[in-house]
CSV table of C-alpha atoms in Angstrom, one decimal:
chain,number,residue,atom,x,y,z
A,1077,MET,CA,-20.8,-47.8,-25.6
A,1078,LYS,CA,-20.6,-48.5,-21.9
A,1079,ARG,CA,-17.5,-46.4,-21.6
A,1080,PHE,CA,-19.1,-43.6,-23.5
A,1081,LEU,CA,-22.2,-43.7,-21.1
A,1082,ALA,CA,-19.9,-43.8,-18.1
A,1083,LEU,CA,-17.9,-40.8,-19.4
A,1084,CYS,CA,-21.1,-38.8,-20.0
A,1085,ALA,CA,-22.4,-39.7,-16.5
A,1086,SER,CA,-19.2,-38.5,-14.9
A,1087,MET,CA,-19.2,-35.3,-16.9
A,1088,LEU,CA,-22.8,-34.7,-15.9
A,1089,CYS,CA,-22.0,-35.2,-12.2
A,1090,PHE,CA,-19.1,-32.9,-12.5
A,1091,MET,CA,-21.2,-30.1,-14.1
A,1092,LEU,CA,-23.9,-30.5,-11.4
A,1093,THR,CA,-21.2,-30.3,-8.7
A,1094,ALA,CA,-19.7,-27.2,-10.3
A,1095,GLN,CA,-23.0,-25.5,-10.7
A,1096,ALA,CA,-24.2,-26.2,-7.1
A,1097,GLN,CA,-21.8,-25.7,-4.3
A,1098,THR,CA,-22.5,-26.3,-0.6
A,1099,LEU,CA,-20.7,-23.8,1.5
A,1100,SER,CA,-20.2,-23.3,5.2
A,1101,LEU,CA,-19.5,-20.1,7.0
A,1102,ASP,CA,-15.8,-21.1,7.4
A,1103,SER,CA,-15.5,-21.9,3.7
A,1104,CYS,CA,-17.1,-18.6,2.7
A,1105,ARG,CA,-14.6,-16.8,5.0
A,1106,ALA,CA,-11.6,-18.7,3.5
A,1107,MET,CA,-12.7,-17.9,0.0
A,1108,ALA,CA,-13.2,-14.2,0.8
A,1109,LEU,CA,-9.8,-13.9,2.4
A,1110,ARG,CA,-8.3,-15.6,-0.6
A,1111,ASN,CA,-10.1,-13.6,-3.4
A,1112,ASN,CA,-11.0,-10.2,-1.9
A,1113,LYS,CA,-9.6,-7.3,-4.0
A,1114,GLN,CA,-9.1,-4.9,-1.0
A,1115,LEU,CA,-7.1,-7.6,0.8
A,1116,GLY,CA,-4.9,-7.9,-2.3
A,1117,ILE,CA,-4.3,-4.2,-2.3
A,1118,ALA,CA,-3.4,-4.3,1.4
A,1119,ARG,CA,-1.0,-7.2,0.9
A,1120,ALA,CA,0.6,-5.2,-2.0
A,1121,LYS,CA,1.0,-2.2,0.3
A,1122,GLN,CA,2.6,-4.5,2.9
A,1123,GLN,CA,5.2,-5.6,0.2
A,1124,ALA,CA,5.9,-2.0,-0.7
A,1125,ALA,CA,6.4,-1.1,3.0
A,1126,MET,CA,8.8,-4.1,3.4
A,1127,ASN,CA,10.9,-2.8,0.4
A,1128,VAL,CA,10.9,0.7,1.8
A,1129,ARG,CA,12.2,-0.7,5.1
A,1130,LYS,CA,15.0,-2.6,3.3
A,1131,SER,CA,15.8,0.6,1.4
A,1132,ALA,CA,16.1,2.5,4.6
A,1133,ARG,CA,18.7,0.0,5.9
A,1134,THR,CA,21.0,0.8,3.0
A,1135,LYS,CA,21.5,4.3,4.3
A,1136,TYR,CA,23.9,3.0,6.9
A,1137,LEU,CA,26.2,1.5,4.2
A,1138,PRO,CA,28.7,3.3,2.0
A,1139,HIS,CA,27.3,4.3,-1.4
A,1140,ILE,CA,29.5,4.1,-4.5
A,1141,ASP,CA,28.8,6.2,-7.6
A,1142,VAL,CA,30.6,5.8,-10.9
A,1143,ALA,CA,30.4,8.7,-13.4
A,1144,GLY,CA,32.0,9.3,-16.8
A,1145,GLY,CA,31.7,11.7,-19.7
A,1146,TRP,CA,33.1,13.0,-23.0
A,1147,MET,CA,33.1,16.6,-24.2
A,1148,LEU,CA,34.1,18.1,-27.5
A,1149,SER,CA,34.7,21.9,-27.5
A,1150,SER,CA,35.6,24.4,-30.2
A,1151,ARG,CA,38.6,25.8,-28.4
A,1152,GLU,CA,41.2,24.3,-26.1
A,1153,VAL,CA,42.3,25.6,-22.7
A,1154,SER,CA,45.5,27.7,-23.0
A,1155,LEU,CA,48.0,28.2,-20.3
A,1156,LEU,CA,49.7,31.1,-22.2
A,1157,ASN,CA,48.2,34.4,-23.4
A,1158,ASN,CA,48.8,35.7,-26.9
A,1159,ASP,CA,51.7,38.0,-26.0
A,1160,GLN,CA,53.5,35.2,-24.3
A,1161,LYS,CA,53.0,33.0,-27.3
A,1162,ASN,CA,54.5,35.7,-29.6
A,1163,THR,CA,57.5,36.2,-27.3
A,1164,LEU,CA,58.3,32.5,-27.3
A,1165,SER,CA,58.0,32.2,-31.1
A,1166,THR,CA,60.7,35.0,-31.5
A,1167,LEU,CA,62.8,34.0,-28.5
A,1168,GLY,CA,66.2,33.7,-30.4
A,1169,THR,CA,65.7,36.8,-32.4
A,1170,ASN,CA,64.8,38.9,-29.3
A,1171,ALA,CA,67.7,37.4,-27.4
A,1172,ILE,CA,70.3,38.2,-30.1
A,1173,GLY,CA,68.8,41.6,-30.6
A,1174,SER,CA,69.4,42.5,-27.0
A,1175,VAL,CA,73.2,41.7,-27.3
A,1176,ASP,CA,75.5,44.7,-28.1
A,1177,VAL,CA,77.7,43.6,-31.1
A,1178,SER,CA,79.3,47.0,-31.5
A,1179,HIS,CA,81.6,46.2,-28.6
A,1180,VAL,CA,83.0,43.2,-30.5
A,1181,SER,CA,83.5,45.3,-33.6
A,1182,ASN,CA,85.4,47.9,-31.6
A,1183,LEU,CA,87.6,45.2,-30.1
A,1184,LEU,CA,88.5,43.7,-33.5
A,1185,THR,CA,89.3,47.2,-34.9
A,1186,SER,CA,91.6,47.9,-31.9
A,1187,MET,CA,93.4,44.5,-32.4
A,1188,VAL,CA,94.0,45.4,-36.1
A,1189,GLN,CA,95.5,48.8,-35.1
A,1190,LYS,CA,97.8,47.1,-32.6
A,1191,GLY,CA,98.9,44.7,-35.2
A,1192,VAL,CA,97.5,41.7,-33.4
A,1193,LEU,CA,95.2,40.8,-36.2
A,1194,SER,CA,95.4,41.6,-39.9
A,1195,PRO,CA,92.5,43.3,-41.6
A,1196,ALA,CA,91.7,40.0,-43.5
A,1197,GLU,CA,91.6,38.1,-40.2
A,1198,ALA,CA,89.5,40.6,-38.5
A,1199,GLN,CA,87.0,40.5,-41.4
A,1200,GLN,CA,86.9,36.7,-41.2
A,1201,TYR,CA,86.2,36.8,-37.5
A,1202,GLY,CA,83.4,39.4,-38.1
A,1203,GLN,CA,81.8,37.2,-40.7
A,1204,LEU,CA,82.0,34.2,-38.4
A,1205,LEU,CA,80.4,36.2,-35.5
A,1206,SER,CA,77.6,37.4,-37.8
A,1207,GLY,CA,76.8,33.8,-39.0
A,1208,THR,CA,77.0,32.5,-35.4
A,1209,THR,CA,74.5,35.2,-34.3
A,1210,GLN,CA,72.1,34.3,-37.0
A,1211,GLN,CA,72.3,30.6,-36.1
A,1212,LEU,CA,71.8,31.3,-32.4
A,1213,ALA,CA,68.7,33.5,-33.3
A,1214,ALA,CA,67.3,30.7,-35.4
A,1215,TYR,CA,68.0,28.1,-32.7
A,1216,GLY,CA,66.4,30.3,-30.1
A,1217,ASP,CA,63.3,30.8,-32.2
A,1218,ALA,CA,62.9,27.1,-32.7
A,1219,LEU,CA,63.4,26.5,-29.0
A,1220,GLY,CA,60.6,29.0,-28.3
A,1221,GLU,CA,58.3,27.2,-30.7
A,1222,LYS,CA,58.9,24.0,-28.9
A,1223,LEU,CA,58.2,25.6,-25.6
A,1224,GLN,CA,55.0,27.0,-27.0
A,1225,ASP,CA,53.9,23.6,-28.3
A,1226,ALA,CA,54.8,22.0,-24.9
A,1227,PHE,CA,52.4,24.4,-23.2
A,1228,ARG,CA,49.5,23.4,-25.4
A,1229,THR,CA,46.8,21.5,-23.5
A,1230,ASP,CA,44.8,20.0,-26.5
A,1231,THR,CA,41.7,19.9,-24.4
A,1232,ARG,CA,39.2,20.2,-27.2
A,1233,SER,CA,38.3,16.5,-26.7
A,1234,ILE,CA,38.2,15.5,-23.0
A,1235,ILE,CA,37.2,12.1,-21.4
A,1236,VAL,CA,36.6,12.2,-17.7
A,1237,GLY,CA,35.6,9.4,-15.3
A,1238,SER,CA,35.3,9.2,-11.5
A,1239,ILE,CA,34.4,6.7,-8.7
A,1240,VAL,CA,33.1,8.4,-5.5
A,1241,VAL,CA,32.5,6.6,-2.2
A,1242,ASN,CA,30.4,8.3,0.5
A,1243,GLN,CA,30.0,6.8,4.0
A,1244,PRO,CA,27.8,8.7,6.5
A,1245,ILE,CA,29.2,8.9,10.0
A,1246,PHE,CA,26.8,11.1,11.9
A,1247,MET,CA,23.7,12.6,10.3
A,1248,GLY,CA,22.1,14.0,13.5
A,1249,GLY,CA,20.1,10.8,14.0
A,1250,ALA,CA,18.1,11.3,10.7
A,1251,ILE,CA,19.1,7.9,9.3
A,1252,THR,CA,18.2,6.1,12.6
A,1253,ALA,CA,14.8,7.9,12.7
A,1254,ALA,CA,14.2,7.1,9.0
A,1255,ASN,CA,14.8,3.4,9.7
A,1256,ARG,CA,12.5,3.4,12.7
A,1257,MET,CA,9.8,5.1,10.6
A,1258,ALA,CA,10.2,2.4,7.9
A,1259,ASP,CA,9.8,-0.3,10.6
A,1260,ILE,CA,6.7,1.4,11.9
A,1261,SER,CA,5.3,1.8,8.4
A,1262,GLU,CA,5.8,-1.9,7.8
A,1263,LYS,CA,4.0,-2.7,11.1
A,1264,MET,CA,1.1,-0.4,10.1
A,1265,ALA,CA,0.9,-2.2,6.7
A,1266,ASN,CA,0.6,-5.6,8.5
A,1267,VAL,CA,-2.0,-4.2,10.9
A,1268,SER,CA,-3.9,-2.8,7.9
A,1269,ILE,CA,-4.1,-6.3,6.5
A,1270,ASP,CA,-5.6,-7.5,9.8
A,1271,ALA,CA,-8.1,-4.7,9.8
A,1272,SER,CA,-9.0,-5.4,6.2
A,1273,GLU,CA,-9.4,-9.1,7.0
A,1274,GLN,CA,-11.7,-8.3,9.9
A,1275,ASN,CA,-13.8,-6.1,7.8
A,1276,VAL,CA,-14.1,-8.7,5.1
A,1277,LEU,CA,-15.0,-11.4,7.6
A,1278,TYR,CA,-17.6,-9.2,9.1
A,1279,ASP,CA,-19.1,-8.5,5.7
A,1280,ILE,CA,-19.1,-12.2,4.9
A,1281,ASP,CA,-20.8,-13.0,8.2
A,1282,GLN,CA,-23.5,-10.4,7.5
A,1283,ALA,CA,-24.1,-11.7,3.9
A,1284,TYR,CA,-24.0,-15.3,5.0
A,1285,TRP,CA,-26.6,-14.9,7.7
A,1286,LEU,CA,-28.7,-12.7,5.4
A,1287,VAL,CA,-28.9,-15.6,2.9
A,1288,VAL,CA,-29.8,-18.0,5.8
A,1289,SER,CA,-32.5,-15.6,7.1
A,1290,LEU,CA,-34.1,-15.1,3.7
A,1291,LYS,CA,-33.9,-18.9,2.9
A,1292,GLN,CA,-35.8,-19.6,6.2
A,1293,LYS,CA,-38.2,-16.9,5.5
A,1294,GLN,CA,-38.7,-18.3,2.0
A,1295,ARG,CA,-39.6,-21.7,3.5
A,1296,LEU,CA,-41.9,-19.9,6.0
A,1297,ALA,CA,-43.6,-18.0,3.2
A,1298,GLU,CA,-44.2,-21.2,1.3
A,1299,SER,CA,-45.7,-22.8,4.4
A,1300,TYR,CA,-47.9,-19.8,5.0
A,1301,LEU,CA,-48.9,-19.7,1.4
A,1302,LYS,CA,-50.0,-23.4,1.7
A,1303,LEU,CA,-52.0,-22.6,4.8
A,1304,VAL,CA,-53.9,-19.7,3.3
A,1305,LYS,CA,-54.5,-21.7,0.1
A,1306,LYS,CA,-55.9,-24.6,2.1
A,1307,LEU,CA,-58.1,-22.1,3.9
A,1308,ASP,CA,-59.2,-20.6,0.6
A,1309,GLU,CA,-60.2,-24.1,-0.7
A,1310,ASP,CA,-62.2,-24.7,2.5
A,1311,VAL,CA,-63.9,-21.4,2.4
A,1312,ASN,CA,-64.8,-21.9,-1.3
A,1313,LYS,CA,-66.3,-25.3,-0.4
A,1314,MET,CA,-68.3,-23.6,2.4
A,1315,ILE,CA,-69.5,-20.9,0.0
A,1316,LYS,CA,-70.8,-23.6,-2.3
A,1317,GLU,CA,-72.5,-25.3,0.6
A,1318,GLY,CA,-74.0,-22.0,1.7
A,1319,VAL,CA,-72.4,-21.9,5.1
A,1320,ALA,CA,-70.1,-19.0,4.2
A,1321,THR,CA,-70.5,-15.7,2.5
A,1322,ARG,CA,-68.8,-14.3,-0.6
A,1323,ALA,CA,-67.2,-11.6,1.7
A,1324,ASP,CA,-65.4,-14.4,3.6
A,1325,GLY,CA,-64.0,-15.7,0.4
A,1326,LEU,CA,-62.8,-12.3,-0.7
A,1327,LYS,CA,-61.0,-11.8,2.6
A,1328,VAL,CA,-59.2,-15.1,2.2
A,1329,ASP,CA,-58.3,-14.2,-1.5
A,1330,VAL,CA,-56.7,-11.0,-0.2
A,1331,LYS,CA,-54.6,-13.0,2.2
A,1332,VAL,CA,-53.6,-15.4,-0.6
A,1333,ASN,CA,-52.5,-12.5,-2.8
A,1334,GLU,CA,-50.5,-11.0,0.1
A,1335,ALA,CA,-48.8,-14.4,0.8
A,1336,GLU,CA,-47.9,-14.7,-2.9
A,1337,MET,CA,-46.5,-11.2,-3.0
A,1338,THR,CA,-44.5,-11.8,0.2
A,1339,LYS,CA,-43.0,-15.0,-1.3
A,1340,THR,CA,-42.1,-13.2,-4.5
A,1341,GLN,CA,-40.3,-10.5,-2.5
A,1342,VAL,CA,-38.5,-13.0,-0.4
A,1343,ASP,CA,-37.4,-15.0,-3.6
A,1344,ASN,CA,-36.0,-11.8,-5.2
A,1345,GLY,CA,-34.3,-10.8,-2.0
A,1346,LEU,CA,-32.7,-14.2,-1.6
A,1347,SER,CA,-31.4,-14.2,-5.2
A,1348,LEU,CA,-29.8,-10.8,-4.6
A,1349,ALA,CA,-28.4,-11.9,-1.3
A,1350,ARG,CA,-26.8,-15.0,-2.9
A,1351,MET,CA,-25.2,-12.8,-5.6
A,1352,LEU,CA,-23.8,-10.5,-2.9
A,1353,LEU,CA,-22.3,-13.5,-1.0
A,1354,CYS,CA,-20.8,-14.8,-4.2
A,1355,GLN,CA,-19.3,-11.5,-5.0
A,1356,LEU,CA,-17.7,-11.2,-1.5
A,1357,CYS,CA,-16.4,-14.8,-1.8
A,1358,GLY,CA,-14.8,-14.0,-5.2
A,1359,ILE,CA,-16.9,-16.4,-7.3
A,1360,GLU,CA,-19.2,-15.8,-10.2
A,1361,ILE,CA,-22.5,-14.3,-9.1
A,1362,SER,CA,-24.3,-16.7,-11.4
A,1363,ASP,CA,-23.0,-19.8,-9.5
A,1364,ARG,CA,-25.5,-21.8,-7.6
A,1365,VAL,CA,-24.5,-22.0,-3.9
A,1366,THR,CA,-26.2,-23.7,-1.0
A,1367,LEU,CA,-25.3,-22.9,2.6
A,1368,VAL,CA,-25.0,-25.4,5.3
A,1369,ASP,CA,-27.2,-23.5,7.7
A,1370,GLU,CA,-30.1,-23.0,5.3
A,1371,SER,CA,-31.9,-26.2,6.3
A,1372,LYS,CA,-31.4,-25.8,10.1
A,1373,ASP,CA,-34.4,-24.8,12.1
A,1374,ASP,CA,-32.4,-23.9,15.2
A,1375,LEU,CA,-29.1,-22.2,14.7
A,1376,VAL,CA,-26.2,-22.8,17.1
A,1377,VAL,CA,-26.0,-19.9,19.6
A,1378,MET,CA,-22.8,-19.3,21.5
A,1379,GLN,CA,-22.9,-18.2,25.2
A,1380,MET,CA,-22.0,-14.7,26.2
A,1381,ASN,CA,-19.4,-15.7,28.7
A,1382,ARG,CA,-17.1,-16.9,25.8
A,1383,TYR,CA,-16.3,-13.3,24.9
A,1384,ASN,CA,-13.7,-11.3,26.8
A,1385,LYS,CA,-14.5,-7.6,26.3
A,1386,ASP,CA,-11.1,-6.6,27.6
A,1387,MET,CA,-9.5,-8.0,24.5
A,1388,ALA,CA,-10.6,-5.0,22.5
A,1389,MET,CA,-7.8,-2.7,23.8
A,1390,GLU,CA,-5.2,-5.2,22.8
A,1391,SER,CA,-6.6,-6.8,19.7
A,1392,ARG,CA,-8.3,-4.0,17.7
A,1393,PRO,CA,-6.2,-3.1,14.7
A,1394,GLU,CA,-7.5,0.5,14.7
A,1395,LEU,CA,-5.9,1.1,18.1
A,1396,LYS,CA,-2.7,-0.5,16.9
A,1397,LEU,CA,-2.7,1.7,13.8
A,1398,LEU,CA,-3.2,4.8,15.9
A,1399,SER,CA,-0.5,3.8,18.4
A,1400,ASN,CA,1.8,3.3,15.4
A,1401,ALA,CA,0.8,6.7,14.2
A,1402,VAL,CA,1.9,8.2,17.5
A,1403,GLU,CA,5.3,6.5,17.2
A,1404,LEU,CA,5.6,7.6,13.6
A,1405,SER,CA,5.0,11.2,14.5
A,1406,GLU,CA,7.6,11.0,17.2
A,1407,GLN,CA,10.2,9.8,14.7
A,1408,THR,CA,9.1,12.6,12.4
A,1409,THR,CA,10.1,15.0,15.2
A,1410,ALA,CA,13.5,13.3,15.4
A,1411,VAL,CA,14.0,13.8,11.7
A,1412,ALA,CA,13.1,17.5,12.0
A,1413,ARG,CA,15.5,17.9,14.9
A,1414,ALA,CA,18.3,16.2,12.9
A,1415,THR,CA,18.5,19.2,10.6
A,1416,MET,CA,19.6,21.4,13.6
A,1417,LEU,CA,22.6,19.1,14.3
A,1418,PRO,CA,26.0,18.8,12.6
A,1419,GLN,CA,26.4,16.2,9.9
A,1420,VAL,CA,29.7,14.3,9.2
A,1421,ALA,CA,30.5,12.0,6.3
A,1422,LEU,CA,33.6,10.2,5.0
A,1423,THR,CA,34.2,10.6,1.3
A,1424,GLY,CA,36.8,9.1,-1.1
A,1425,GLY,CA,37.2,8.2,-4.7
A,1426,PHE,CA,39.3,8.1,-7.9
A,1427,LEU,CA,39.4,10.6,-10.8
A,1428,ILE,CA,40.7,9.7,-14.2
A,1429,SER,CA,41.0,11.9,-17.4
A,1430,ASN,CA,42.3,12.0,-20.9
A,1431,PRO,CA,44.3,14.3,-21.5
A,1432,ASN,CA,46.2,13.5,-18.4
A,1433,LEU,CA,45.9,16.5,-16.1
A,1434,TYR,CA,48.7,15.3,-13.9
A,1435,ASN,CA,51.4,14.8,-16.6
A,1436,GLY,CA,51.4,17.8,-18.8
A,1437,PHE,CA,48.1,17.1,-20.6
A,1438,GLU,CA,49.5,14.0,-22.1
A,1439,LYS,CA,47.1,12.2,-24.5
A,1440,LYS,CA,46.8,9.2,-22.1
A,1441,PHE,CA,44.6,8.3,-19.3
A,1442,GLY,CA,45.8,9.3,-15.9
A,1443,GLY,CA,44.2,9.8,-12.5
A,1444,MET,CA,44.5,10.2,-8.7
A,1445,TRP,CA,42.7,9.0,-5.6
A,1446,ASN,CA,41.4,11.2,-2.8
A,1447,LEU,CA,40.1,10.8,0.8
A,1448,GLY,CA,38.4,13.4,3.0
A,1449,ILE,CA,35.8,14.2,5.6
A,1450,MET,CA,32.9,16.5,5.0
A,1451,VAL,CA,31.3,18.4,7.9
A,1452,ARG,CA,28.1,20.4,7.6
A,1453,VAL,CA,27.1,22.6,10.5
A,1454,PRO,CA,23.9,24.7,10.3
A,1455,VAL,CA,24.5,28.2,11.5
A,1456,LEU,CA,21.5,30.3,10.6
A,1457,ASP,CA,18.1,29.2,9.3
A,1458,TRP,CA,15.9,31.9,10.9
A,1459,GLY,CA,14.2,29.3,13.2
A,1460,ASP,CA,13.0,27.1,10.3
A,1461,ALA,CA,14.1,23.9,12.0
A,1462,THR,CA,12.7,25.0,15.4
A,1463,TYR,CA,9.3,25.7,13.9
A,1464,LYS,CA,9.2,22.3,12.2
A,1465,VAL,CA,10.1,20.5,15.5
A,1466,ARG,CA,7.3,22.4,17.3
A,1467,ALA,CA,4.8,21.6,14.6
A,1468,SER,CA,5.8,17.9,14.7
A,1469,LYS,CA,5.4,17.8,18.5
A,1470,ILE,CA,1.9,19.3,18.2
A,1471,ALA,CA,1.1,16.6,15.6
A,1472,THR,CA,2.3,14.0,18.0
A,1473,ASN,CA,0.0,15.4,20.7
A,1474,ILE,CA,-2.9,15.3,18.2
A,1475,ALA,CA,-2.2,11.7,17.4
A,1476,ARG,CA,-2.2,10.8,21.2
A,1477,LEU,CA,-5.5,12.6,21.7
A,1478,THR,CA,-7.0,10.7,18.7
A,1479,LEU,CA,-5.8,7.4,20.2
A,1480,ASP,CA,-7.4,8.2,23.5
A,1481,GLU,CA,-10.7,9.1,21.8
A,1482,ALA,CA,-10.6,5.9,19.8
A,1483,ARG,CA,-10.2,3.9,23.0
A,1484,GLU,CA,-13.2,5.5,24.5
A,1485,LYS,CA,-15.3,5.0,21.4
A,1486,ILE,CA,-14.2,1.3,21.1
A,1487,ASN,CA,-15.1,0.8,24.7
A,1488,LEU,CA,-18.5,2.2,24.0
A,1489,GLN,CA,-18.9,0.1,20.9
A,1490,VAL,CA,-18.1,-3.1,22.8
A,1491,ASN,CA,-20.7,-2.3,25.4
A,1492,GLN,CA,-23.2,-1.5,22.7
A,1493,CYS,CA,-22.5,-4.9,21.1
A,1494,ASP,CA,-22.8,-6.5,24.5
A,1495,TYR,CA,-26.2,-5.0,25.1
A,1496,ARG,CA,-27.3,-5.8,21.6
A,1497,LEU,CA,-26.3,-9.5,22.0
A,1498,ARG,CA,-28.0,-9.8,25.3
A,1499,GLU,CA,-31.2,-8.3,23.9
A,1500,ALA,CA,-31.1,-10.6,20.9
A,1501,ASN,CA,-30.8,-13.7,23.2
A,1502,LYS,CA,-33.8,-12.5,25.2
A,1503,LYS,CA,-35.8,-11.9,22.0
A,1504,LEU,CA,-34.9,-15.4,20.9
A,1505,THR,CA,-36.0,-16.9,24.2
A,1506,THR,CA,-39.3,-15.0,24.0
A,1507,ALA,CA,-39.8,-15.9,20.3
A,1508,GLN,CA,-39.4,-19.6,21.0
A,1509,LYS,CA,-42.1,-19.4,23.7
A,1510,ASN,CA,-44.4,-17.5,21.4
A,1511,ILE,CA,-44.0,-20.1,18.7
A,1512,GLN,CA,-45.5,-22.8,21.0
A,1513,ARG,CA,-48.4,-20.6,21.8
A,1514,ALA,CA,-49.0,-19.5,18.2
A,1515,GLU,CA,-48.9,-23.1,17.0
A,1516,GLU,CA,-51.4,-24.2,19.7
A,1517,ASN,CA,-53.6,-21.1,18.8
A,1518,LEU,CA,-53.5,-22.1,15.1
A,1519,ARG,CA,-54.4,-25.7,15.9
A,1520,CYS,CA,-57.4,-24.6,18.0
A,1521,ALA,CA,-58.5,-22.2,15.3
A,1522,ASN,CA,-58.3,-24.8,12.6
A,1523,LEU,CA,-60.2,-27.2,14.8
A,1524,GLY,CA,-62.8,-24.6,15.7
A,1525,PHE,CA,-63.2,-23.7,12.0
A,1526,LYS,CA,-63.8,-27.4,11.1
A,1527,GLU,CA,-66.4,-27.6,13.9
A,1528,GLY,CA,-68.1,-24.4,12.8
A,1529,VAL,CA,-67.6,-22.5,16.0
A,1530,MET,CA,-65.0,-20.1,14.4
A,1531,ASP,CA,-65.1,-18.2,11.2
A,1532,ALA,CA,-62.4,-17.6,8.6
A,1533,THR,CA,-61.4,-14.2,10.0
A,1534,GLU,CA,-60.4,-15.9,13.3
A,1535,VAL,CA,-58.4,-18.5,11.4
A,1536,MET,CA,-56.6,-15.9,9.4
A,1537,ALA,CA,-55.8,-14.0,12.6
A,1538,ALA,CA,-54.3,-17.2,14.0
A,1539,GLN,CA,-52.3,-17.8,10.8
A,1540,THR,CA,-51.0,-14.3,10.9
A,1541,ALA,CA,-50.0,-14.7,14.5
A,1542,TRP,CA,-48.2,-17.9,13.7
A,1543,LEU,CA,-46.4,-16.2,10.8
A,1544,GLN,CA,-45.3,-13.4,13.0
A,1545,ALA,CA,-44.1,-15.7,15.7
A,1546,LYS,CA,-42.1,-17.8,13.2
A,1547,THR,CA,-40.7,-14.6,11.6
A,1548,GLN,CA,-39.7,-13.2,15.0
A,1549,LYS,CA,-37.9,-16.4,15.8
A,1550,ILE,CA,-35.9,-16.3,12.5
A,1551,ASP,CA,-35.1,-12.6,13.1
A,1552,ALA,CA,-34.0,-13.3,16.7
A,1553,GLN,CA,-31.7,-16.1,15.6
A,1554,ILE,CA,-30.2,-14.0,12.9
A,1555,ASP,CA,-29.8,-11.1,15.3
A,1556,VAL,CA,-27.9,-13.4,17.7
A,1557,CYS,CA,-25.6,-14.5,14.9
A,1558,LEU,CA,-25.1,-11.0,13.7
A,1559,GLY,CA,-24.6,-9.8,17.2
A,1560,GLU,CA,-21.9,-12.4,17.7
A,1561,ALA,CA,-20.2,-11.3,14.5
A,1562,ALA,CA,-20.4,-7.6,15.6
A,1563,MET,CA,-19.0,-8.6,19.1
A,1564,LYS,CA,-16.1,-10.5,17.5
A,1565,LYS,CA,-15.2,-7.5,15.3
A,1566,ALA,CA,-15.6,-5.1,18.3
A,1567,ILE,CA,-13.1,-7.1,20.4
A,1568,GLY,CA,-10.8,-7.9,17.6
A,1569,MET,CA,-11.6,-11.6,17.2
A,1570,ARG,CA,-12.0,-13.5,13.9
């Protein structure tokens, strides 16, 4: 049973701790930097820029491509035309037909007449010659058919593969410029993260001090409501005693209603401000949070001499981004100029095919390697590249002018924040003095009211003056804190 009670007590403590968090300004900043969605997007862009930069580096290295394919066609490639094919198929017949056999017959007849050969022998030799001629014709025709078959390519089914290596040697400076552009883009992505972080921190500072301001005004509204309610009770007692009029009571009732309405407005504003702070911190807007500075009557105010206004020109991410934009535009000009220069690349590879193109279309794989240099020289583009270079140079000048204008505006912004912070400090000093006077005035009014030398109207006027003095002090303190946050953002501090 004791263990069960201890477990329940620990779970209850855990739930209360989870429901109510006490946050400082630094913890709110850390949570916002960790959970902000825009910062997540900026970090993702930085990762993308880093991969683009790595991709640009590969342009210096040789690239190897492997390709292959198979093709089936309805007809094969023929090295002989139809007439040549017909001639080869009747090669022996045509050759024997072109031989004059009448000369041999005349020679045999002459030899018979001279008695060299007998008619029977001459007939035998004639038959032998005729048979030999037919055999030669058949042999020649067969040889022609073999030659015709040898010239067939059998390329209806072709398998081709290749390996190609390309190594750029000189691309007019385009690869170098592209790598520099990738480096600059990565720097810009990093600077964008810094800019997003500064914006997030500035928003957190504003939301944090807004909650602190409304919390203090809530406490002030509660104190003021107690004052007017106490005055209302005293006036009602005086009305019963006959020393005050009903009109005095109505005036005090109006003040009570106004105080209650003011407290309601402050309560609602405080709830919404807490929700905004939770949303910026990346936690549930329904979570109960308590800020460290809520209970402080006097907020810590830093001195003006701690800020170096000259830091803005070196630390502001906006100026860094614009400076990178100028460099990026210059590299764009280099890329445009590269199209006007010759380009040289080394190429090589290996080609394989079936049928073998290098051994009489044999039905086996065969190939060859090759090595060469490619040179591309632009001759005539009708001024296209020149116009692009001129346009890029103009864009660079525009980027420089934008950078100069931004420097002037940031310098003006820093001075405005400086004046605002000085004015807030002066208001705070004046408000602190006014509080002492307002509290003394309220004390005298309450004392005079008790003694009967002052009426309720004068007491309400003193209470209103006290409320205004307290409110001015709260506003002045928050203005100093917000002024410091604005000054930090203006000079590029966190």
